[in-house]
């Protein structure tokens, strides 16, 4: 989800190509999802139930434990764990984590 108010479809598509993302992109210039989820950092993940309840919010994984620090590969995958727990019908053991990145202004 791109929250920039002036980002074009072409710029978003270029970002996908540049970073080799394989997921769809959504432009949200009115920041509807930011308001719904309470996201404050980019990148920050939110997992919503089918009825819109916020189940998880935080980092995708711990590849970036702090600003300017990057691991070769993550040791924890909190978003994946939250998705797996939800799909299995279980509660999410850690529903909030601290995302590392830039503040959404």
Short mmCIF file of C-alpha atoms in Angstrom, two decimals, residues 22 38 41 49 57 59 78 80 94:
data_model
loop_
_atom_site.label_atom_id
_atom_site.label_comp_id
_atom_site.label_asym_id
_atom_site.label_seq_id
_atom_site.Cartn_x
_atom_site.Cartn_y
_atom_site.Cartn_z
CA UNK A 22 5.58 -10.00 -6.48
CA UNK A 38 -3.44 2.86 12.96
CA UNK A 41 5.56 3.43 10.01
CA UNK A 49 -10.19 -10.27 9.75
CA UNK A 57 -0.03 -4.79 13.36
CA UNK A 59 6.77 -5.52 11.34
CA UNK A 78 5.86 -12.22 12.86
CA UNK A 80 3.74 -15.05 8.70
CA UNK A 94 2.10 -11.58 19.49
#
